[in-house]
GROMACS .gro file of C-alpha atoms in nm:
model
  167
    1UNK     CA    1  -0.821   1.412   0.122
    2UNK     CA    2  -1.077   1.414  -0.085
    3UNK     CA    3  -0.846   1.581  -0.322
    4UNK     CA    4  -0.633   1.312  -0.318
    5UNK     CA    5  -0.905   1.066  -0.463
    6UNK     CA    6  -0.986   1.245  -0.768
    7UNK     CA    7  -0.784   1.151  -1.106
    8UNK     CA    8  -0.790   1.317  -1.373
    9UNK     CA    9  -0.753   1.106  -1.683
   10UNK     CA   10  -0.435   1.180  -1.870
   11UNK     CA   11  -0.223   1.036  -2.093
   12UNK     CA   12   0.000   0.795  -1.833
   13UNK     CA   13  -0.042   0.447  -1.804
   14UNK     CA   14  -0.315   0.404  -1.536
   15UNK     CA   15  -0.066   0.165  -1.309
   16UNK     CA   16   0.146   0.480  -1.299
   17UNK     CA   17  -0.110   0.747  -1.163
   18UNK     CA   18  -0.264   0.539  -0.885
   19UNK     CA   19   0.116   0.448  -0.759
   20UNK     CA   20   0.154   0.813  -0.839
   21UNK     CA   21  -0.115   0.887  -0.569
   22UNK     CA   22  -0.022   0.567  -0.276
   23UNK     CA   23   0.341   0.771  -0.314
   24UNK     CA   24   0.156   1.115  -0.282
   25UNK     CA   25  -0.003   0.954   0.064
   26UNK     CA   26   0.300   0.814   0.197
   27UNK     CA   27   0.457   1.123   0.170
   28UNK     CA   28   0.278   1.273   0.484
   29UNK     CA   29   0.453   1.004   0.671
   30UNK     CA   30   0.817   1.170   0.623
   31UNK     CA   31   0.866   1.471   0.843
   32UNK     CA   32   0.601   1.312   1.134
   33UNK     CA   33   0.566   1.101   1.353
   34UNK     CA   34   0.444   0.812   1.070
   35UNK     CA   35   0.688   0.631   0.825
   36UNK     CA   36   0.652   0.649   0.478
   37UNK     CA   37   0.378   0.372   0.343
   38UNK     CA   38   0.104   0.463   0.159
   39UNK     CA   39  -0.172   0.318  -0.029
   40UNK     CA   40  -0.432   0.350  -0.295
   41UNK     CA   41  -0.749   0.139  -0.385
   42UNK     CA   42  -0.923   0.183  -0.739
   43UNK     CA   43  -1.217  -0.051  -0.833
   44UNK     CA   44  -1.236   0.031  -1.215
   45UNK     CA   45  -1.052   0.372  -1.285
   46UNK     CA   46  -1.246   0.505  -0.983
   47UNK     CA   47  -1.023   0.576  -0.652
   48UNK     CA   48  -1.210   0.462  -0.400
   49UNK     CA   49  -0.918   0.502  -0.087
   50UNK     CA   50  -0.644   0.606   0.015
   51UNK     CA   51  -0.390   0.528   0.333
   52UNK     CA   52  -0.096   0.622   0.509
   53UNK     CA   53   0.062   0.485   0.796
   54UNK     CA   54  -0.071   0.589   1.104
   55UNK     CA   55   0.074   0.320   1.309
   56UNK     CA   56   0.251   0.553   1.574
   57UNK     CA   57   0.038   0.840   1.546
   58UNK     CA   58  -0.290   0.584   1.653
   59UNK     CA   59  -0.070   0.368   1.846
   60UNK     CA   60  -0.227   0.115   1.687
   61UNK     CA   61  -0.001  -0.191   1.540
   62UNK     CA   62  -0.267  -0.262   1.323
   63UNK     CA   63  -0.296   0.100   1.141
   64UNK     CA   64  -0.070  -0.018   0.822
   65UNK     CA   65  -0.156   0.173   0.495
   66UNK     CA   66  -0.293  -0.095   0.360
   67UNK     CA   67  -0.547  -0.143   0.626
   68UNK     CA   68  -0.622   0.221   0.663
   69UNK     CA   69  -0.747   0.215   0.271
   70UNK     CA   70  -0.915  -0.145   0.295
   71UNK     CA   71  -1.138   0.000   0.600
   72UNK     CA   72  -1.221   0.314   0.407
   73UNK     CA   73  -1.292   0.142   0.043
   74UNK     CA   74  -1.501  -0.059   0.255
   75UNK     CA   75  -1.688   0.186   0.418
   76UNK     CA   76  -1.740   0.368   0.130
   77UNK     CA   77  -1.892   0.061  -0.086
   78UNK     CA   78  -2.077  -0.062   0.254
   79UNK     CA   79  -1.936  -0.395   0.230
   80UNK     CA   80  -1.609  -0.620   0.343
   81UNK     CA   81  -1.591  -0.774  -0.012
   82UNK     CA   82  -1.377  -0.554  -0.229
   83UNK     CA   83  -1.360  -0.785  -0.537
   84UNK     CA   84  -1.256  -0.615  -0.866
   85UNK     CA   85  -1.022  -0.407  -0.661
   86UNK     CA   86  -0.688  -0.331  -0.728
   87UNK     CA   87  -0.478  -0.206  -0.419
   88UNK     CA   88  -0.156  -0.007  -0.464
   89UNK     CA   89   0.081  -0.014  -0.206
   90UNK     CA   90   0.419   0.155  -0.206
   91UNK     CA   91   0.566  -0.115  -0.019
   92UNK     CA   92   0.551  -0.503  -0.008
   93UNK     CA   93   0.209  -0.549   0.231
   94UNK     CA   94   0.321  -0.727   0.517
   95UNK     CA   95   0.145  -1.094   0.604
   96UNK     CA   96  -0.097  -0.889   0.863
   97UNK     CA   97  -0.203  -0.658   0.555
   98UNK     CA   98  -0.161  -0.971   0.249
   99UNK     CA   99  -0.388  -1.123   0.466
  100UNK     CA  100  -0.679  -0.855   0.531
  101UNK     CA  101  -0.623  -0.793   0.102
  102UNK     CA  102  -0.690  -1.159   0.060
  103UNK     CA  103  -0.994  -1.164   0.293
  104UNK     CA  104  -1.137  -0.813   0.099
  105UNK     CA  105  -1.116  -1.026  -0.187
  106UNK     CA  106  -0.890  -0.749  -0.342
  107UNK     CA  107  -0.808  -0.878  -0.730
  108UNK     CA  108  -0.505  -0.751  -0.738
  109UNK     CA  109  -0.183  -0.640  -0.535
  110UNK     CA  110   0.118  -0.399  -0.688
  111UNK     CA  111   0.395  -0.264  -0.502
  112UNK     CA  112   0.715  -0.113  -0.541
  113UNK     CA  113   0.963  -0.185  -0.268
  114UNK     CA  114   0.979  -0.548  -0.108
  115UNK     CA  115   0.949  -0.694   0.283
  116UNK     CA  116   1.356  -0.669   0.253
  117UNK     CA  117   1.388  -0.355   0.183
  118UNK     CA  118   1.181  -0.181   0.518
  119UNK     CA  119   1.330  -0.477   0.723
  120UNK     CA  120   1.696  -0.334   0.624
  121UNK     CA  121   1.591  -0.064   0.758
  122UNK     CA  122   1.527  -0.150   1.090
  123UNK     CA  123   1.163  -0.248   1.038
  124UNK     CA  124   1.032  -0.580   1.252
  125UNK     CA  125   0.903  -0.731   0.911
  126UNK     CA  126   0.855  -1.078   0.946
  127UNK     CA  127   1.047  -1.168   0.615
  128UNK     CA  128   0.711  -1.416   0.460
  129UNK     CA  129   0.659  -1.235   0.127
  130UNK     CA  130   0.303  -1.188  -0.058
  131UNK     CA  131   0.431  -1.458  -0.355
  132UNK     CA  132   0.470  -1.702  -0.036
  133UNK     CA  133   0.164  -1.605   0.107
  134UNK     CA  134  -0.005  -1.669  -0.167
  135UNK     CA  135   0.099  -2.042  -0.243
  136UNK     CA  136   0.025  -2.110   0.083
  137UNK     CA  137  -0.273  -1.986   0.168
  138UNK     CA  138  -0.391  -2.101  -0.266
  139UNK     CA  139  -0.506  -1.728  -0.321
  140UNK     CA  140  -0.627  -1.612  -0.548
  141UNK     CA  141  -0.480  -1.229  -0.549
  142UNK     CA  142  -0.218  -1.170  -0.871
  143UNK     CA  143   0.070  -0.975  -0.756
  144UNK     CA  144   0.293  -0.738  -1.008
  145UNK     CA  145   0.582  -0.633  -0.814
  146UNK     CA  146   0.891  -0.393  -0.787
  147UNK     CA  147   0.643  -0.194  -0.959
  148UNK     CA  148   0.786   0.205  -0.980
  149UNK     CA  149   1.028   0.071  -0.737
  150UNK     CA  150   1.330   0.344  -0.765
  151UNK     CA  151   1.036   0.613  -0.677
  152UNK     CA  152   0.925   0.428  -0.373
  153UNK     CA  153   1.299   0.338  -0.272
  154UNK     CA  154   1.317   0.703  -0.276
  155UNK     CA  155   1.019   0.736  -0.006
  156UNK     CA  156   1.239   0.564   0.190
  157UNK     CA  157   1.588   0.718   0.140
  158UNK     CA  158   1.366   1.042   0.229
  159UNK     CA  159   1.231   0.933   0.548
  160UNK     CA  160   1.556   0.777   0.628
  161UNK     CA  161   1.735   1.110   0.601
  162UNK     CA  162   1.468   1.232   0.805
  163UNK     CA  163   1.547   1.018   1.111
  164UNK     CA  164   1.173   0.880   1.118
  165UNK     CA  165   1.081   0.688   1.400
  166UNK     CA  166   1.093   0.251   1.315
  167UNK     CA  167   0.855   0.041   1.451
   0.00000   0.00000   0.00000
């Protein structure tokens, strides 16, 4: 896992590099019991943590990619306060994950596919978008949606082809 957190500087846009890292960790769920969701948390140019969904392998409904990444980043920094961090998620965070992002004070979310995309696959998603959560909760988190959407949709297509298990 350590090598996934080491990104060499190159000429690619940093948002692209970090989403590519989230995609790479999400691929761990394809062909396994887990699902194809990944997240990466950065602060400045430093990767603090990556995480993929382990709901099924851990038999724990809270082990979403974002929750795993938040736990790892908080442990690394020895604080719950992740102010100044950005989280890259291959899919729009669910309401539970958005709440955790808000409570961890993460400054920005960048996500690829939408909640509706995974709901269409059969996942039991609540159809409350991050934009609605932000507005209703008066959250200060900045949101960039549909980032590298096609690449993130490809993850879902690969997972569906492999007949992954839905939760």
